[in-house]
Amino acid sequence: MSPATSASARDRMPFGALLVLSMIGFTAITTELLPSGLLPQISAGLNVSEPVAGYLTAGYAAIIVATVIPAAMLLARIPRHTLLVSLVLTFAISNALVGLVSDFGAALAARLVGGIAHGLLWTAMAPFVARIVPAHKVGKAMAIVFSGNSLGLAIGAPLGTALGGLIGWRASFLLLAGTGVVLAGLAMWLLPAVRRLPDAPRPSLRKAIGQPGVKSVAIAWPLMLMAHFALFTFIAPFLREAGLPDYTITLSLTVLGFSGLVGIWIAGITVDMRPRRSLLITTAVIAAAFLLLPLGGRTVPGALVLMGIWGAAFGAIGIYNQSAILRAGKEYREAANGLTVLTIQLGITIGALYGAAALTTAGPLMVPVAAAVPVVAALVIMVTGRRHAYPPGPKEAGYVAPVAAATEAPAAAVAAPSETSADAASRA
């Protein structure tokens, strides 16, 4: 093979693997949110009240917070290919059990197992993507993979809810379980094997937190999630108070989801070259949209335009911050990523409580204004984090090329020509 051909092969994007990871993300988000739309059917089927059935969602989120970091540390030495396939199979088993059991306690236990897998999945996925694509294309790869999240929010949960009404809630979970089995097979086939380099540092949360910039990203990103869910959770009371018809509730959620895909696409073409400027503009746009909603959101066109702007900007924010935490974490990026999974879940939980407090004390129309406050706080952190947390990119003034510090490499790149993926994984 000529040097030019070899370089071209190394520069190639593994689109099959990225699409499988995107579908896994879609399935994970749908799995997390599905009980919320099927609470009446689930409560009747398991003979519990709707508030008790709601623990299937609340417990799922709580177990992520409690286990994501220790579980990630415990399983850090398992080859990522093996771990990802195992996690997808765990999702399938969890969903199958929820669909089959007749006791609420057993269903909750199955959901808790799925929640543990969910936290580990998001801890492992982004660092894995960073290891299987060329360094200058990580942003584009993240955009492809995390489009599954937006699709899950836009159509995954609503589709699952609709299916629940047509074929029953148990069949919806069993269908998700079957999808998980198929995705596990595709992942086993299409995801490249990667293994840890011999001199890779031992995973350490303490050392990850000690990396300059990690704490800033781990605070600013959850603040954005807190703001988003403060308003997202109470979008229906806001729209009704603004005098808009009820159909705009479903329409606005759809606009938020699909505009998020537009934002991910924009992030994909800007995050590698102009991450800092793009992030600052996007965050400022979200703050402006929130502040304008009480006035401009009193008509259907005005509300949908502002929500489209909000959705697109929020879709982009995740890609910019994901890139930032991987860069700031350096050789401890997987532990740093696990930290953000934890703080993001806390941000989501606090966001719902914060939105409820704003709703109670200031009224529905002021919830967007309250949501703008943590956005502004995050913007301040981003502005001041120029050196380590949110530095300029290659096409921005002040850019300094980072020193690469990979902790795993594609098995094919480091194994002997005759070595199989299983051989490489066994030595990881």
GROMACS .gro file of C-alpha atoms in nm, residues 90 169 174 232 243 279 330 389 405:
model
    9
   90THR     CA    1  -2.842  -0.483   2.862
  169TRP     CA    2  -4.742  -0.064   2.643
  174LEU     CA    3  -4.074  -0.562   2.367
  232PHE     CA    4  -3.914   2.243   2.847
  243GLY     CA    5  -5.321   3.246   2.501
  279LEU     CA    6  -2.043   2.834   2.123
  330LYS     CA    7  -0.687   1.512   2.771
  389ALA     CA    8  -1.220   2.511   2.890
  405ALA     CA    9  -0.268   1.219   2.404
   0.00000   0.00000   0.00000
